[in-house]
Amino acid sequence: MTAPEVPAVEPAEPAQPAQPARPGRRRVVLLLLVLGAASLASAAPVWLRSSGATALAERVDVTVTGTSAAPGVSAAALVVIAAALALGLVGRVGRWFALAVVWLAGLVAGGSALAVIRSPADAARTAVAEATGIVAPPDTVDVTIFPYLTMVLALALLAAVVREVVAPVDWSRQARRFDSPQKQAGPPDDEQEAWDALTRGTDPT
């Protein structure tokens, strides 16, 4: 009497490990958002300090914020923030367009800050004229650190765009944290399908 044959049990295939999330797209978007928000914040403080004289006062202190001295900085920063948000949603063509927009916005922000640094008297003339009623370049103008900070942030924006152009991130692959196993479908029950078709009034033949 022979022993009954024991069916061979096939070893289960090892589960595929979940692919780690690729931080490329998220890292670029967050970096541009931080730089754009920092550029916007750098335009809010006082950039220039000057003084003038009127018929009633020998000295009138005048302060000029970055939004008044270089309005292009605030506008460029808002454009960077909008382009960064769009960068996380668009495809390949839209990605290049968004990076080009960020590049131009960085040039505008840096150029506006550089113009104030090079000619602070021209940037403060309007504010001094409004405070004193005398349209003339002020004698002395003190420049704070914030225009230089804006210049650094603009250069960081340009460097970030250059890095993505030279060594772009693989934006096509989507990160998956969990891989749901596929359900093993059993063989179709032809008789059951035929009865269901008859129930619905359909001839299965």
Tab-separated table of N, CA, C and O in Angstrom, residues 109-186:
chain	number	residue	atom	x	y	z
A	109	ALA	N	13.625	90.703	-9.508
A	109	ALA	CA	13.858	90.995	-8.088
A	109	ALA	C	15.296	91.442	-7.846
A	109	ALA	O	15.556	92.433	-7.147
A	110	GLY	N	16.248	90.723	-8.427
A	110	GLY	CA	17.642	91.092	-8.245
A	110	GLY	C	17.969	92.428	-8.880
A	110	GLY	O	18.709	93.244	-8.303
A	111	GLY	N	17.427	92.693	-10.084
A	111	GLY	CA	17.682	93.976	-10.735
A	111	GLY	C	17.082	95.141	-9.981
A	111	GLY	O	17.692	96.226	-9.894
A	112	SER	N	15.895	94.959	-9.401
A	112	SER	CA	15.268	96.031	-8.627
A	112	SER	C	16.073	96.346	-7.374
A	112	SER	O	16.281	97.522	-7.033
A	113	ALA	N	16.526	95.308	-6.684
A	113	ALA	CA	17.336	95.538	-5.488
A	113	ALA	C	18.678	96.175	-5.841
A	113	ALA	O	19.165	97.068	-5.131
A	114	LEU	N	19.284	95.753	-6.945
A	114	LEU	CA	20.573	96.315	-7.350
A	114	LEU	C	20.436	97.791	-7.714
A	114	LEU	O	21.328	98.603	-7.423
A	115	ALA	N	19.322	98.170	-8.340
A	115	ALA	CA	19.106	99.565	-8.691
A	115	ALA	C	19.024	100.448	-7.442
A	115	ALA	O	19.539	101.574	-7.434
A	116	VAL	N	18.387	99.934	-6.396
A	116	VAL	CA	18.303	100.696	-5.149
A	116	VAL	C	19.674	100.811	-4.497
A	116	VAL	O	20.052	101.872	-3.973
A	117	ILE	N	20.449	99.736	-4.532
A	117	ILE	CA	21.776	99.764	-3.912
A	117	ILE	C	22.694	100.730	-4.651
A	117	ILE	O	23.471	101.472	-4.037
A	118	ARG	N	22.603	100.765	-5.959
A	118	ARG	CA	23.491	101.620	-6.750
A	118	ARG	C	23.078	103.077	-6.699
A	118	ARG	O	23.939	103.972	-6.719
A	119	SER	N	21.787	103.372	-6.624
A	119	SER	CA	21.308	104.765	-6.610
A	119	SER	C	20.267	104.940	-5.513
A	119	SER	O	19.063	105.084	-5.785
A	120	PRO	N	20.678	104.910	-4.255
A	120	PRO	CA	19.702	105.050	-3.171
A	120	PRO	C	19.044	106.426	-3.130
A	120	PRO	O	17.884	106.558	-2.718
A	121	ALA	N	19.764	107.467	-3.564
A	121	ALA	CA	19.176	108.807	-3.544
A	121	ALA	C	17.999	108.910	-4.506
A	121	ALA	O	16.970	109.531	-4.186
A	122	ASP	N	18.127	108.314	-5.684
A	122	ASP	CA	17.010	108.333	-6.631
A	122	ASP	C	15.814	107.560	-6.095
A	122	ASP	O	14.663	107.946	-6.316
A	123	ALA	N	16.081	106.450	-5.406
A	123	ALA	CA	14.979	105.654	-4.859
A	123	ALA	C	14.273	106.362	-3.723
A	123	ALA	O	13.068	106.172	-3.510
A	124	ALA	N	15.009	107.206	-2.964
A	124	ALA	CA	14.412	107.904	-1.822
A	124	ALA	C	13.874	109.268	-2.189
A	124	ALA	O	13.262	109.941	-1.343
A	125	ARG	N	14.086	109.730	-3.412
A	125	ARG	CA	13.679	111.097	-3.773
A	125	ARG	C	12.187	111.317	-3.621
A	125	ARG	O	11.749	112.336	-3.079
A	126	THR	N	11.392	110.383	-4.093
A	126	THR	CA	9.941	110.557	-4.031
A	126	THR	C	9.447	110.627	-2.596
A	126	THR	O	8.609	111.470	-2.245
A	127	ALA	N	9.960	109.742	-1.734
A	127	ALA	CA	9.526	109.746	-0.339
A	127	ALA	C	9.936	111.025	0.374
A	127	ALA	O	9.167	111.590	1.162
A	128	VAL	N	11.125	111.521	0.101
A	128	VAL	CA	11.581	112.769	0.727
A	128	VAL	C	10.760	113.944	0.224
A	128	VAL	O	10.396	114.861	0.990
A	129	ALA	N	10.439	113.938	-1.061
A	129	ALA	CA	9.622	115.028	-1.609
A	129	ALA	C	8.224	115.030	-1.000
A	129	ALA	O	7.657	116.098	-0.723
A	130	GLU	N	7.649	113.850	-0.790
A	130	GLU	CA	6.324	113.791	-0.163
A	130	GLU	C	6.366	114.267	1.286
A	130	GLU	O	5.407	114.867	1.778
A	131	ALA	N	7.470	114.029	1.981
A	131	ALA	CA	7.560	114.421	3.391
A	131	ALA	C	7.912	115.892	3.575
A	131	ALA	O	7.485	116.513	4.554
A	132	THR	N	8.687	116.451	2.652
A	132	THR	CA	9.157	117.831	2.817
A	132	THR	C	8.519	118.807	1.853
A	132	THR	O	8.558	120.024	2.070
A	133	GLY	N	7.987	118.330	0.759
A	133	GLY	CA	7.430	119.215	-0.251
A	133	GLY	C	8.481	119.794	-1.177
A	133	GLY	O	8.162	120.660	-2.005
A	134	ILE	N	9.715	119.327	-1.092
A	134	ILE	CA	10.812	119.818	-1.917
A	134	ILE	C	11.273	118.675	-2.819
A	134	ILE	O	11.700	117.630	-2.322
A	135	VAL	N	11.175	118.916	-4.126
A	135	VAL	CA	11.576	117.885	-5.073
A	135	VAL	C	13.060	118.059	-5.372
A	135	VAL	O	13.462	118.877	-6.215
A	136	ALA	N	13.869	117.301	-4.674
A	136	ALA	CA	15.320	117.361	-4.864
A	136	ALA	C	15.927	116.105	-4.286
A	136	ALA	O	15.399	115.531	-3.315
A	137	PRO	N	17.034	115.645	-4.840
A	137	PRO	CA	17.680	114.454	-4.283
A	137	PRO	C	18.157	114.704	-2.858
A	137	PRO	O	18.720	115.774	-2.570
A	138	PRO	N	17.931	113.818	-1.946
A	138	PRO	CA	18.409	114.016	-0.567
A	138	PRO	C	19.925	113.990	-0.505
A	138	PRO	O	20.592	113.384	-1.338
A	139	ASP	N	20.440	114.674	0.493
A	139	ASP	CA	21.892	114.746	0.636
A	139	ASP	C	22.493	113.417	1.077
A	139	ASP	O	23.488	112.958	0.515
A	140	THR	N	21.912	112.813	2.087
A	140	THR	CA	22.434	111.552	2.612
A	140	THR	C	21.321	110.514	2.667
A	140	THR	O	20.181	110.825	3.028
A	141	VAL	N	21.662	109.295	2.299
A	141	VAL	CA	20.719	108.172	2.337
A	141	VAL	C	21.460	106.977	2.888
A	141	VAL	O	22.522	106.598	2.368
A	142	ASP	N	20.923	106.388	3.931
A	142	ASP	CA	21.503	105.184	4.522
A	142	ASP	C	20.753	103.958	4.004
A	142	ASP	O	19.517	103.918	4.043
A	143	VAL	N	21.505	102.981	3.531
A	143	VAL	CA	20.928	101.741	3.004
A	143	VAL	C	21.023	100.664	4.073
A	143	VAL	O	22.105	100.421	4.624
A	144	THR	N	19.907	100.006	4.365
A	144	THR	CA	19.901	98.933	5.349
A	144	THR	C	20.372	97.635	4.705
A	144	THR	O	20.747	97.584	3.526
A	145	ILE	N	20.316	96.559	5.450
A	145	ILE	CA	20.804	95.263	4.967
A	145	ILE	C	19.805	94.561	4.063
A	145	ILE	O	20.165	93.651	3.311
A	146	PHE	N	18.550	94.979	4.060
A	146	PHE	CA	17.514	94.209	3.372
A	146	PHE	C	17.637	94.232	1.850
A	146	PHE	O	17.315	93.213	1.209
A	147	PRO	N	18.065	95.316	1.199
A	147	PRO	CA	18.300	95.190	-0.253
A	147	PRO	C	19.356	94.153	-0.597
A	147	PRO	O	19.224	93.434	-1.602
A	148	TYR	N	20.387	94.058	0.219
A	148	TYR	CA	21.423	93.048	-0.017
A	148	TYR	C	20.863	91.640	0.213
A	148	TYR	O	21.223	90.693	-0.510
A	149	LEU	N	19.989	91.500	1.201
A	149	LEU	CA	19.354	90.205	1.433
A	149	LEU	C	18.492	89.805	0.250
A	149	LEU	O	18.482	88.630	-0.160
A	150	THR	N	17.788	90.771	-0.321
A	150	THR	CA	16.982	90.479	-1.503
A	150	THR	C	17.853	90.052	-2.671
A	150	THR	O	17.482	89.155	-3.443
A	151	MET	N	19.011	90.666	-2.814
A	151	MET	CA	19.941	90.262	-3.859
A	151	MET	C	20.377	88.806	-3.678
A	151	MET	O	20.437	88.032	-4.641
A	152	VAL	N	20.675	88.425	-2.447
A	152	VAL	CA	21.093	87.047	-2.174
A	152	VAL	C	19.958	86.072	-2.503
A	152	VAL	O	20.190	85.006	-3.108
A	153	LEU	N	18.745	86.418	-2.133
A	153	LEU	CA	17.606	85.544	-2.416
A	153	LEU	C	17.363	85.427	-3.918
A	153	LEU	O	17.021	84.345	-4.422
A	154	ALA	N	17.541	86.521	-4.642
A	154	ALA	CA	17.372	86.472	-6.098
A	154	ALA	C	18.427	85.578	-6.734
A	154	ALA	O	18.129	84.790	-7.649
A	155	LEU	N	19.659	85.670	-6.261
A	155	LEU	CA	20.713	84.791	-6.778
A	155	LEU	C	20.416	83.335	-6.446
A	155	LEU	O	20.705	82.434	-7.250
A	156	ALA	N	19.830	83.082	-5.266
A	156	ALA	CA	19.462	81.708	-4.905
A	156	ALA	C	18.369	81.180	-5.825
A	156	ALA	O	18.384	79.996	-6.203
A	157	LEU	N	17.433	82.025	-6.207
A	157	LEU	CA	16.397	81.611	-7.155
A	157	LEU	C	17.006	81.241	-8.504
A	157	LEU	O	16.667	80.209	-9.098
A	158	LEU	N	17.907	82.076	-8.984
A	158	LEU	CA	18.549	81.786	-10.262
A	158	LEU	C	19.365	80.496	-10.188
A	158	LEU	O	19.360	79.690	-11.135
A	159	ALA	N	20.058	80.298	-9.058
A	159	ALA	CA	20.853	79.085	-8.904
A	159	ALA	C	19.960	77.845	-8.855
A	159	ALA	O	20.312	76.790	-9.398
A	160	ALA	N	18.789	77.954	-8.205
A	160	ALA	CA	17.871	76.814	-8.141
A	160	ALA	C	17.362	76.444	-9.525
A	160	ALA	O	17.253	75.262	-9.871
A	161	VAL	N	17.059	77.452	-10.348
A	161	VAL	CA	16.590	77.164	-11.706
A	161	VAL	C	17.706	76.526	-12.528
A	161	VAL	O	17.474	75.557	-13.269
A	162	VAL	N	18.915	77.042	-12.407
A	162	VAL	CA	20.040	76.480	-13.153
A	162	VAL	C	20.275	75.028	-12.763
A	162	VAL	O	20.531	74.167	-13.613
A	163	ARG	N	20.163	74.723	-11.485
A	163	ARG	CA	20.375	73.347	-11.036
A	163	ARG	C	19.340	72.408	-11.639
A	163	ARG	O	19.668	71.286	-12.044
A	164	GLU	N	18.090	72.841	-11.705
A	164	GLU	CA	17.059	71.977	-12.270
A	164	GLU	C	17.226	71.801	-13.767
A	164	GLU	O	16.825	70.779	-14.322
A	165	VAL	N	17.806	72.787	-14.433
A	165	VAL	CA	18.041	72.661	-15.870
A	165	VAL	C	19.228	71.736	-16.139
A	165	VAL	O	19.196	70.905	-17.041
A	166	VAL	N	20.286	71.883	-15.342
A	166	VAL	CA	21.487	71.076	-15.548
A	166	VAL	C	21.280	69.640	-15.085
A	166	VAL	O	21.649	68.691	-15.776
A	167	ALA	N	20.686	69.464	-13.911
A	167	ALA	CA	20.449	68.123	-13.359
A	167	ALA	C	18.983	68.007	-12.990
A	167	ALA	O	18.615	68.080	-11.817
A	168	PRO	N	18.096	67.851	-13.987
A	168	PRO	CA	16.667	67.840	-13.699
A	168	PRO	C	16.235	66.618	-12.916
A	168	PRO	O	16.857	65.561	-12.984
A	169	VAL	N	15.179	66.778	-12.168
A	169	VAL	CA	14.588	65.684	-11.395
A	169	VAL	C	13.710	64.851	-12.307
A	169	VAL	O	13.137	65.350	-13.279
A	170	ASP	N	13.630	63.549	-12.034
A	170	ASP	CA	12.751	62.660	-12.789
A	170	ASP	C	11.314	62.924	-12.343
A	170	ASP	O	10.823	62.349	-11.381
A	171	TRP	N	10.660	63.814	-13.054
A	171	TRP	CA	9.295	64.221	-12.674
A	171	TRP	C	8.252	63.234	-13.167
A	171	TRP	O	7.101	63.282	-12.752
A	172	SER	N	8.625	62.331	-14.078
A	172	SER	CA	7.622	61.454	-14.681
A	172	SER	C	7.197	60.339	-13.748
A	172	SER	O	6.074	59.861	-13.807
A	173	ARG	N	8.108	59.891	-12.879
A	173	ARG	CA	7.789	58.778	-11.994
A	173	ARG	C	7.067	59.283	-10.770
A	173	ARG	O	7.502	60.198	-10.093
A	174	GLN	N	5.968	58.696	-10.482
A	174	GLN	CA	5.181	59.070	-9.319
A	174	GLN	C	5.555	58.172	-8.147
A	174	GLN	O	5.662	56.958	-8.283
A	175	ALA	N	5.788	58.787	-7.020
A	175	ALA	CA	6.151	58.019	-5.833
A	175	ALA	C	4.939	57.272	-5.305
A	175	ALA	O	3.833	57.786	-5.272
A	176	ARG	N	5.176	56.010	-4.894
A	176	ARG	CA	4.106	55.170	-4.323
A	176	ARG	C	4.546	54.689	-2.954
A	176	ARG	O	5.565	54.020	-2.823
A	177	ARG	N	3.763	55.040	-1.944
A	177	ARG	CA	4.083	54.611	-0.580
A	177	ARG	C	3.590	53.197	-0.313
A	177	ARG	O	4.189	52.449	0.445
A	178	PHE	N	2.466	52.835	-0.900
A	178	PHE	CA	1.901	51.518	-0.648
A	178	PHE	C	1.506	50.904	-1.979
A	178	PHE	O	0.923	51.556	-2.839
A	179	ASP	N	1.839	49.655	-2.156
A	179	ASP	CA	1.445	48.904	-3.340
A	179	ASP	C	0.336	47.939	-2.935
A	179	ASP	O	0.566	46.998	-2.180
A	180	SER	N	-0.868	48.162	-3.421
A	180	SER	CA	-1.980	47.283	-3.075
A	180	SER	C	-1.864	46.002	-3.875
A	180	SER	O	-1.662	46.032	-5.097
A	181	PRO	N	-1.945	44.833	-3.240
A	181	PRO	CA	-1.826	43.573	-3.982
A	181	PRO	C	-3.005	43.374	-4.908
A	181	PRO	O	-4.136	43.731	-4.595
A	182	GLN	N	-2.728	42.797	-6.058
A	182	GLN	CA	-3.785	42.531	-6.997
A	182	GLN	C	-4.570	41.298	-6.564
A	182	GLN	O	-4.016	40.315	-6.098
A	183	LYS	N	-5.859	41.389	-6.737
A	183	LYS	CA	-6.724	40.276	-6.369
A	183	LYS	C	-6.646	39.212	-7.453
A	183	LYS	O	-6.665	39.491	-8.643
A	184	GLN	N	-6.513	37.990	-6.985
A	184	GLN	CA	-6.476	36.868	-7.915
A	184	GLN	C	-7.898	36.523	-8.331
A	184	GLN	O	-8.706	36.084	-7.513
A	185	ALA	N	-8.160	36.741	-9.585
A	185	ALA	CA	-9.506	36.466	-10.077
A	185	ALA	C	-9.636	34.989	-10.405
A	185	ALA	O	-8.777	34.409	-11.073
A	186	GLY	N	-10.688	34.363	-9.933
A	186	GLY	CA	-10.912	32.953	-10.198
A	186	GLY	C	-11.467	32.732	-11.585
A	186	GLY	O	-11.805	33.681	-12.299
